[in-house]
XYZ file of C-alpha atoms in Angstrom:
565
model
C -7.222 -45.159 15.272
C -10.130 -45.123 12.986
C -8.645 -42.223 10.063
C -11.776 -40.258 10.701
C -11.255 -40.136 14.321
C -7.635 -38.629 13.866
C -6.796 -34.678 15.004
C -7.874 -32.511 12.173
C -3.872 -31.697 11.686
C -3.253 -35.189 10.994
C -5.852 -36.127 8.592
C -5.062 -33.019 6.787
C -1.528 -34.055 6.224
C -2.725 -37.834 5.270
C -4.951 -36.381 2.841
C -1.676 -34.143 1.526
C 0.778 -37.087 1.606
C -1.588 -39.547 -0.161
C -2.513 -36.696 -3.461
C 0.991 -36.992 -3.576
C 2.138 -40.021 -3.612
C -0.935 -42.811 -4.511
C -3.348 -43.187 -7.405
C -6.762 -41.038 -7.597
C -8.801 -43.822 -6.914
C -6.745 -44.265 -3.389
C -7.253 -40.989 -2.595
C -11.349 -41.548 -3.348
C -10.919 -44.511 -0.804
C -8.818 -42.463 1.568
C -11.229 -39.557 1.104
C -14.504 -41.839 1.760
C -12.548 -42.927 5.660
C -11.844 -39.562 6.546
C -14.990 -38.314 5.903
C -15.590 -34.611 5.891
C -12.676 -32.685 5.856
C -12.654 -28.984 6.248
C -9.246 -27.844 5.180
C -8.881 -29.882 1.376
C -8.030 -26.446 0.236
C -4.396 -27.165 0.185
C -4.526 -30.839 -0.498
C -6.587 -29.624 -3.997
C -3.945 -27.171 -4.898
C -1.183 -29.484 -4.572
C -3.109 -31.574 -6.714
C -3.186 -28.887 -9.241
C 0.445 -28.539 -9.065
C 2.116 -31.465 -9.273
C -0.460 -34.504 -9.904
C -2.658 -33.346 -12.735
C -6.545 -33.457 -13.641
C -7.434 -37.032 -12.854
C -6.041 -36.436 -9.054
C -7.986 -32.694 -9.270
C -10.971 -34.601 -10.149
C -10.763 -37.439 -7.878
C -10.478 -34.697 -4.914
C -13.401 -32.766 -6.152
C -16.192 -35.609 -6.885
C -15.164 -36.510 -3.236
C -15.902 -33.306 -1.846
C -12.491 -31.181 -1.818
C -12.773 -27.156 -2.366
C -10.789 -24.203 -2.103
C -12.853 -23.040 0.610
C -11.568 -23.221 4.025
C -12.197 -21.137 7.461
C -9.909 -18.580 6.981
C -9.044 -17.688 10.758
C -9.634 -21.052 12.587
C -6.338 -22.351 14.753
C -5.291 -26.104 14.855
C -3.104 -26.239 17.824
C -2.687 -22.854 18.598
C -0.917 -22.028 14.999
C -2.700 -20.252 11.724
C -2.225 -23.533 9.824
C -3.393 -22.574 6.477
C -2.395 -19.148 6.755
C 0.148 -19.058 4.343
C 2.737 -16.129 2.866
C 2.877 -16.340 -0.995
C 4.691 -16.936 -3.581
C 8.340 -17.190 -3.674
C 9.331 -15.441 -7.502
C 11.691 -16.700 -9.612
C 15.166 -14.682 -8.136
C 13.359 -13.793 -4.547
C 10.955 -14.108 -2.233
C 7.401 -11.706 -1.571
C 5.772 -12.410 2.009
C 1.933 -11.511 2.066
C -0.652 -11.718 5.242
C -3.510 -12.188 3.137
C -5.563 -15.174 3.221
C -4.440 -17.287 0.441
C -6.120 -18.363 -2.869
C -4.610 -21.991 -3.221
C -5.552 -22.588 -6.895
C -2.551 -20.027 -7.397
C -0.622 -23.150 -6.827
C -1.704 -23.812 -10.772
C 1.157 -20.602 -11.619
C 4.807 -22.073 -11.923
C 6.379 -18.943 -10.109
C 3.914 -19.247 -7.129
C 4.929 -21.499 -4.088
C 2.952 -22.403 -0.628
C 5.225 -21.432 1.965
C 3.121 -23.083 5.744
C 3.674 -20.200 8.680
C 3.229 -21.154 12.101
C 3.074 -18.176 14.437
C 4.841 -15.398 11.959
C 7.362 -17.307 10.684
C 7.610 -19.486 7.977
C 7.872 -23.301 9.130
C 11.013 -25.988 8.846
C 10.210 -28.138 5.700
C 12.304 -30.474 7.147
C 10.033 -31.080 9.712
C 6.617 -32.325 9.642
C 6.003 -30.312 6.245
C 9.094 -31.774 4.538
C 6.339 -33.972 1.765
C 5.595 -30.485 0.281
C 8.884 -29.286 0.208
C 9.832 -32.578 -1.535
C 6.959 -32.221 -4.107
C 8.710 -28.625 -4.984
C 12.099 -29.930 -5.256
C 10.904 -32.375 -8.599
C 9.197 -29.640 -9.942
C 5.835 -28.844 -11.115
C 3.841 -30.290 -13.786
C 4.262 -29.743 -17.391
C 2.373 -26.563 -18.719
C -0.005 -28.489 -20.957
C -0.835 -30.530 -17.506
C -1.616 -27.696 -15.582
C -3.644 -26.009 -18.589
C -5.846 -28.749 -18.713
C -6.376 -28.491 -14.957
C -7.224 -24.861 -14.978
C -10.336 -25.661 -18.083
C -11.812 -28.486 -15.700
C -11.444 -25.869 -12.904
C -13.463 -23.058 -15.040
C -16.311 -25.904 -15.789
C -16.576 -26.408 -11.890
C -16.606 -22.740 -11.052
C -17.107 -21.087 -8.097
C -19.130 -24.177 -6.305
C -15.695 -25.548 -5.342
C -14.419 -21.813 -4.687
C -12.070 -22.064 -7.449
C -11.370 -17.783 -8.475
C -10.962 -17.404 -12.069
C -10.517 -13.975 -12.141
C -7.547 -14.271 -9.293
C -5.994 -16.758 -10.842
C -6.119 -14.194 -13.958
C -4.839 -11.367 -12.118
C -2.004 -13.137 -10.556
C -1.307 -14.970 -14.145
C -0.792 -11.234 -14.931
C 1.597 -10.388 -12.052
C 4.156 -13.492 -12.781
C 3.932 -13.344 -16.449
C 2.418 -16.780 -16.974
C 1.283 -16.178 -20.657
C -0.574 -19.088 -21.466
C -2.545 -19.180 -18.374
C -3.208 -15.132 -19.294
C -4.737 -16.279 -22.718
C -6.711 -19.435 -21.758
C -8.254 -17.517 -18.987
C -9.132 -14.063 -21.439
C -9.953 -16.472 -23.687
C -12.974 -17.356 -20.715
C -13.804 -13.886 -20.650
C -11.854 -13.772 -17.287
C -11.359 -9.718 -15.779
C -9.388 -8.346 -13.070
C -11.871 -9.251 -9.266
C -13.313 -5.939 -8.373
C -11.562 -5.286 -5.352
C -8.128 -5.836 -7.116
C -9.620 -3.350 -9.889
C -10.245 -0.597 -7.449
C -6.987 -1.187 -5.392
C -4.890 -0.816 -8.517
C -7.267 2.513 -9.308
C -6.915 3.918 -5.916
C -4.718 1.916 -3.489
C -4.979 -0.157 -0.602
C -3.191 -3.623 0.660
C -4.110 -4.893 -2.742
C -1.888 -2.162 -4.717
C 0.514 -2.942 -1.896
C 0.944 -6.252 -3.290
C 1.028 -5.375 -6.810
C 4.057 -2.934 -6.123
C 5.860 -5.625 -4.610
C 5.344 -8.500 -5.772
C 6.726 -6.972 -8.866
C 9.562 -5.376 -7.333
C 10.385 -9.283 -6.859
C 9.907 -10.290 -10.022
C 12.322 -10.581 -12.537
C 12.616 -7.187 -14.666
C 11.338 -8.385 -17.846
C 7.774 -9.400 -16.142
C 7.533 -5.563 -15.263
C 6.937 -4.241 -18.999
C 4.301 -6.960 -20.150
C 2.059 -7.232 -16.676
C 1.962 -3.274 -17.002
C 0.423 -3.302 -20.520
C -1.755 -6.057 -19.945
C -3.302 -4.396 -16.577
C -3.388 -1.247 -18.505
C -5.615 -3.524 -21.128
C -8.446 -4.244 -18.061
C -8.863 -0.972 -17.223
C -11.120 1.510 -19.117
C -10.264 4.427 -21.082
C -10.096 7.168 -18.114
C -8.456 4.526 -15.553
C -4.904 4.781 -14.086
C -2.761 3.014 -12.397
C -1.651 4.714 -9.154
C 1.273 5.668 -8.484
C 3.130 7.516 -5.490
C 6.533 7.689 -4.532
C 7.148 4.538 -2.734
C 6.322 2.863 -5.858
C 9.177 5.225 -7.452
C 11.598 4.354 -4.262
C 10.729 0.609 -4.803
C 10.803 0.621 -9.063
C 12.935 3.630 -9.831
C 16.046 1.361 -11.202
C 13.314 -0.161 -13.960
C 12.193 3.288 -15.062
C 15.687 3.706 -16.255
C 14.706 1.723 -19.144
C 12.506 4.072 -21.529
C 9.738 1.793 -22.517
C 9.171 0.764 -18.815
C 9.580 4.764 -18.393
C 7.241 5.466 -21.172
C 4.462 2.725 -20.171
C 4.140 4.207 -16.350
C 3.996 7.685 -17.639
C 1.156 6.478 -20.116
C -0.615 4.516 -17.564
C -0.320 5.408 -14.456
C -1.742 8.488 -12.325
C 0.898 11.067 -13.362
C -0.289 13.403 -10.996
C 1.163 11.705 -8.082
C 4.296 11.710 -9.777
C 6.901 13.971 -8.015
C 9.018 15.003 -11.415
C 11.762 16.832 -10.014
C 12.845 13.827 -7.615
C 12.481 11.796 -10.880
C 14.544 13.741 -13.199
C 17.348 14.381 -10.744
C 17.554 10.511 -10.291
C 17.593 9.782 -14.259
C 20.203 12.567 -13.856
C 22.380 10.785 -11.512
C 22.811 7.491 -13.321
C 23.079 10.131 -16.915
C 19.870 8.437 -18.409
C 19.625 10.356 -21.286
C 17.833 7.968 -23.540
C 14.684 9.010 -21.063
C 14.940 13.006 -21.001
C 12.996 12.885 -24.653
C 10.273 10.851 -23.450
C 9.563 13.207 -20.423
C 10.471 16.326 -22.901
C 7.479 14.906 -24.967
C 5.223 14.819 -21.607
C 5.725 18.449 -21.116
C 8.521 17.967 -17.677
C 10.566 20.460 -18.915
C 8.235 23.032 -19.813
C 8.934 25.219 -16.743
C 11.757 27.339 -17.032
C 12.950 27.293 -13.010
C 13.087 23.699 -13.148
C 15.238 23.332 -16.686
C 17.294 25.760 -15.781
C 17.718 24.148 -11.779
C 18.000 20.599 -13.452
C 20.832 21.872 -15.596
C 23.122 23.201 -12.581
C 22.107 19.927 -10.713
C 23.663 18.054 -13.824
C 26.491 20.223 -13.778
C 27.334 20.511 -10.480
C 27.406 16.440 -10.218
C 29.291 15.689 -13.103
C 26.641 14.282 -15.356
C 28.239 16.151 -18.509
C 26.210 14.096 -21.355
C 22.485 15.056 -19.485
C 23.959 18.396 -18.918
C 24.725 18.878 -22.835
C 21.502 17.207 -23.254
C 19.772 19.630 -20.948
C 21.298 22.881 -22.645
C 20.698 21.407 -26.132
C 17.014 21.647 -25.139
C 17.263 25.034 -23.363
C 18.832 26.268 -26.942
C 15.610 24.381 -28.849
C 12.924 25.981 -26.954
C 13.719 29.123 -24.829
C 12.346 32.792 -25.297
C 15.565 34.231 -23.957
C 13.884 37.670 -24.214
C 11.247 36.870 -22.905
C 12.843 35.074 -19.758
C 14.823 37.979 -19.045
C 12.083 40.631 -18.930
C 10.250 38.031 -16.352
C 12.791 37.630 -14.137
C 13.522 41.774 -14.193
C 9.453 41.875 -13.066
C 9.724 39.431 -10.358
C 12.508 40.984 -8.724
C 10.558 44.087 -8.935
C 7.601 43.102 -7.341
C 9.768 41.222 -4.673
C 11.713 45.017 -3.621
C 7.810 46.446 -3.275
C 6.076 43.656 -1.247
C 5.366 44.234 2.580
C 6.623 42.106 5.342
C 3.033 40.410 5.610
C 2.373 40.322 1.305
C 1.528 36.891 -0.124
C 5.484 37.638 -1.690
C 6.472 37.016 2.076
C 4.329 34.761 2.694
C 5.850 32.917 0.026
C 9.006 32.712 1.633
C 7.613 30.435 4.503
C 4.995 28.792 3.330
C 4.294 26.129 -0.470
C 0.664 26.373 -0.785
C -1.518 25.504 -4.217
C -5.112 26.705 -5.058
C -7.681 24.141 -5.596
C -10.608 23.986 -7.805
C -12.930 25.988 -5.171
C -10.682 29.056 -4.370
C -9.442 27.738 -1.251
C -5.452 26.647 -0.374
C -3.384 23.585 0.236
C -0.955 24.004 2.138
C 2.148 21.841 0.605
C 5.613 23.037 2.106
C 6.348 24.545 5.249
C 9.599 26.197 4.792
C 9.961 28.804 7.680
C 12.676 28.012 10.949
C 9.882 28.335 13.921
C 9.469 25.647 16.386
C 6.367 26.322 17.054
C 4.183 26.749 13.932
C 1.142 28.844 13.569
C -0.593 27.939 9.788
C -2.494 31.012 8.686
C -5.896 31.063 7.944
C -5.671 32.834 4.864
C -3.060 33.735 2.447
C -4.174 36.884 0.611
C -8.092 36.565 0.108
C -8.033 32.728 -0.243
C -8.710 30.393 2.710
C -6.767 27.833 3.979
C -8.537 24.974 3.845
C -6.219 21.779 3.586
C -2.555 20.342 4.426
C -0.751 18.682 1.737
C 0.790 15.364 1.104
C 4.696 15.682 3.300
C 3.799 19.494 3.694
C 5.681 19.443 7.341
C 7.485 15.864 6.920
C 10.533 15.089 8.310
C 11.309 12.159 6.493
C 13.234 13.341 3.181
C 11.566 10.220 1.199
C 8.155 11.627 2.031
C 9.236 15.503 1.656
C 11.233 15.002 -1.840
C 10.525 18.362 -2.659
C 11.720 20.215 0.376
C 15.516 21.197 1.052
C 17.341 18.471 2.937
C 18.162 20.843 5.863
C 14.147 21.877 5.354
C 13.698 18.587 6.443
C 16.171 18.385 8.957
C 14.772 21.035 10.548
C 11.161 20.157 10.614
C 11.742 17.087 13.019
C 12.622 19.445 15.866
C 8.753 21.517 15.214
C 7.173 21.202 19.151
C 3.683 22.662 18.264
C 1.672 23.251 15.486
C -1.830 25.245 15.456
C -4.159 24.259 12.714
C -6.757 27.264 11.607
C -10.674 25.972 12.002
C -11.605 25.776 8.333
C -8.859 22.536 7.137
C -10.556 19.825 6.601
C -8.326 17.680 5.275
C -5.082 16.557 6.327
C -2.718 14.701 3.328
C -0.865 11.362 3.223
C 2.461 11.635 5.705
C 1.265 15.430 6.168
C 3.159 15.613 9.726
C 5.131 12.169 9.526
C 8.857 12.258 11.406
C 7.704 15.053 13.352
C 9.930 13.573 16.640
C 9.741 16.545 19.226
C 5.689 17.151 18.621
C 4.468 15.841 22.088
C 0.690 17.031 21.863
C -1.937 17.525 18.749
C -5.300 18.503 18.337
C -7.092 18.985 15.233
C -9.794 21.733 14.794
C -13.615 20.850 14.658
C -13.498 21.094 11.103
C -10.983 18.500 10.179
C -13.003 15.096 8.479
C -10.532 13.401 6.966
C -6.725 12.565 7.839
C -4.719 10.612 5.182
C -2.216 7.448 5.319
C 0.788 7.754 7.323
C -0.488 11.614 8.606
C 1.660 11.217 12.108
C 3.814 7.938 11.451
C 6.788 8.044 13.149
C 6.074 11.273 15.478
C 8.310 9.421 18.363
C 7.425 12.434 21.071
C 3.990 12.119 20.375
C 1.961 11.190 23.290
C -1.337 12.648 22.748
C -3.952 13.275 19.964
C -7.295 15.129 20.291
C -9.882 14.832 17.143
C -12.718 16.917 17.209
C -14.583 16.578 14.379
C -18.160 15.618 13.909
C -17.304 12.644 11.239
C -13.581 11.437 10.950
C -11.685 9.278 8.809
C -8.362 8.525 9.237
C -6.443 6.779 7.003
C -4.077 3.395 6.628
C -1.089 3.653 8.884
C -2.425 7.272 10.007
C -0.772 7.163 13.613
C 1.398 3.725 12.727
C 4.912 3.791 14.819
C 4.371 6.549 17.282
C 6.372 4.788 19.961
C 5.424 6.826 22.761
C 1.698 7.328 22.063
C -0.270 6.562 25.434
C -3.890 8.660 24.585
C -6.151 8.948 21.436
C -8.858 11.118 21.954
C -12.228 11.203 20.057
C -13.888 14.530 21.437
C -17.715 14.673 22.762
C -19.395 16.292 19.400
C -17.587 13.129 17.058
C -20.908 11.358 15.653
C -18.477 8.762 13.215
C -15.544 7.414 12.995
C -13.748 5.521 10.022
C -9.965 3.666 10.619
C -8.580 2.124 7.622
C -5.701 -0.485 8.030
C -2.885 -0.556 10.540
C -4.342 2.607 11.939
C -2.415 2.186 15.644
C 0.346 -0.427 14.065
C 3.970 -0.650 16.409
C 1.661 1.859 19.391
C 3.007 -0.457 21.486
C 2.530 2.112 24.639
C -1.245 3.126 23.773
C -3.389 2.886 26.900
C -6.787 4.888 25.966
C -8.667 5.261 23.416
C -11.545 8.008 24.175
C -14.787 7.318 22.418
C -17.547 9.799 22.943
C -21.125 9.707 24.102
C -22.240 11.305 21.253
C -20.490 8.238 18.609
C -22.993 6.706 16.278
C -21.141 4.949 13.908
C -17.527 2.707 14.057
C -16.477 1.532 10.483
C -13.065 -0.117 10.994
C -11.337 -1.898 8.147
C -9.132 -4.307 10.150
C -10.337 -6.464 12.841
C -8.109 -6.380 15.148
C -6.978 -3.118 14.929
C -5.230 -2.674 18.512
C -2.892 -5.858 17.650
C 0.323 -3.789 18.492
C -1.501 -2.233 21.454
C -1.479 -4.767 24.314
C -2.597 -2.343 27.554
C -4.583 -0.206 25.028
C -8.439 -0.235 26.585
C -11.487 2.063 25.123
C -12.859 4.422 27.529
C -16.586 5.095 26.636
C -19.838 6.035 28.917
C -22.131 3.804 29.730
C -25.364 3.196 27.602
C -23.283 4.586 25.236
C -23.435 3.343 21.200
C -19.501 3.132 21.926
C -20.108 0.733 24.988
C -21.971 -1.580 22.607
C -19.742 -1.390 20.146
C -17.181 -2.283 22.350
C -18.957 -5.278 23.920
C -20.176 -6.279 20.555
C -16.315 -6.637 18.480
C -14.853 -7.727 22.179
C -12.963 -4.607 22.258
C -11.513 -4.227 26.246
C -12.813 -1.273 27.611
C -13.416 0.990 30.852
C -15.993 3.215 32.016
C -15.401 7.184 31.720
C -15.014 8.763 35.183
C -17.056 11.574 33.938
C -21.092 11.370 34.990
């Protein structure tokens, strides 16, 4: 059979074997026989990693590039989709489509994926495994390849800035310096995700987790240097859980305080963790950062250290108190507080504080931050004192101890038994993980004023069967309804005009049956193309002649017509 007539998969493997084993001239000759090769990206990556500039040049001049059709399938498998990359001391897998030019970087390698699992190298892809076992090209030769690719530029699909970013994460200092000299910068999407979050931020966090610990400080310093002076790297509790052991090193903790958005840090949780491991060397940094200026927190931490038998940290905290406290003023404040509580009426602000934690926003309205009550049917107040409640904050009702780290563990456990939550009109924002892990709640309806539902807002609400959104404009953040295993019906009520869905909103909602879209709908924006992938029985319910009907047809979403006229 003429090689140009071979099936596509066999042609790709033939080219890749030749790249690994033959001379550049032999590869040029083979390429002429093969004709146009749609998927030359990995062959070019193999040449960058194992063969050097002459082989790369032979491929590029023959027509190879890093471009490829991301979602094309060969023999029913996503042949070119890879999870990358294998770090020095572990694995990080990402479902992102790969940039095969990253094979220049020694810590990253290609892992073939068939369906959802890595393929067995010992079978048809053994030649790649064998090349990896033989080792990559010396650094100097890969830097020569880098220079050639930079000169070729975007015409061959080479993303200089993406390689620059990954050279930072994988501590490839020579590549970082070489690309810096060529004025490389963070890709725009990567820059945005580092500051604001998203799938790119998750990948950044996970790669640093699996990298050797010495990578962390150098990566943070280099990334921070690429941001503007008023920008900070995004931080959340998940980052803390993944990287908390690294934060016991004073230099690492100082880098995080200086270069991350500290407003998202759970200071009490971090302090207690450091106390648990007697990380006394970190406490002066936190004193300097102002984490210990609240007298109540200081005294709670002293008691926490004493109760836990952490004598070294308890001694440091006591010394800090003796150095900084104004004991007469603290006693006066305590006495005034006690008098106010004695005089408070049952429905006063003081009484409501026993049930609700809240903060005042810049516009004078309130955000609920913590439900401390003991009722399973809860009505959120429209006002506290003279201020309206307009937001439910992050993890305010969460039944997940990791999300609701500021709440008492027994209170968090109680929240899982909540059966009903009534929100007043006027609430506009639902924070991240606000209602996560409320296991007994079967029904939820959000008032028309709600326009923004945060990430993981209702995740792991195992009992939730039906939820109704009534707002005119609605944004649902990433994973907002994920892991609601009994969710059957999601309704966007009549009057809704715009819906915006983040990534993986319905992940693991395998029992979802109905997604009701109103006749008033005018715009839908969905970050994830196959957003109902985990919902095999899900079907959109639309009105005849509506925008929703046209949208479902255009995007091949299964739908049925509403029975209503």
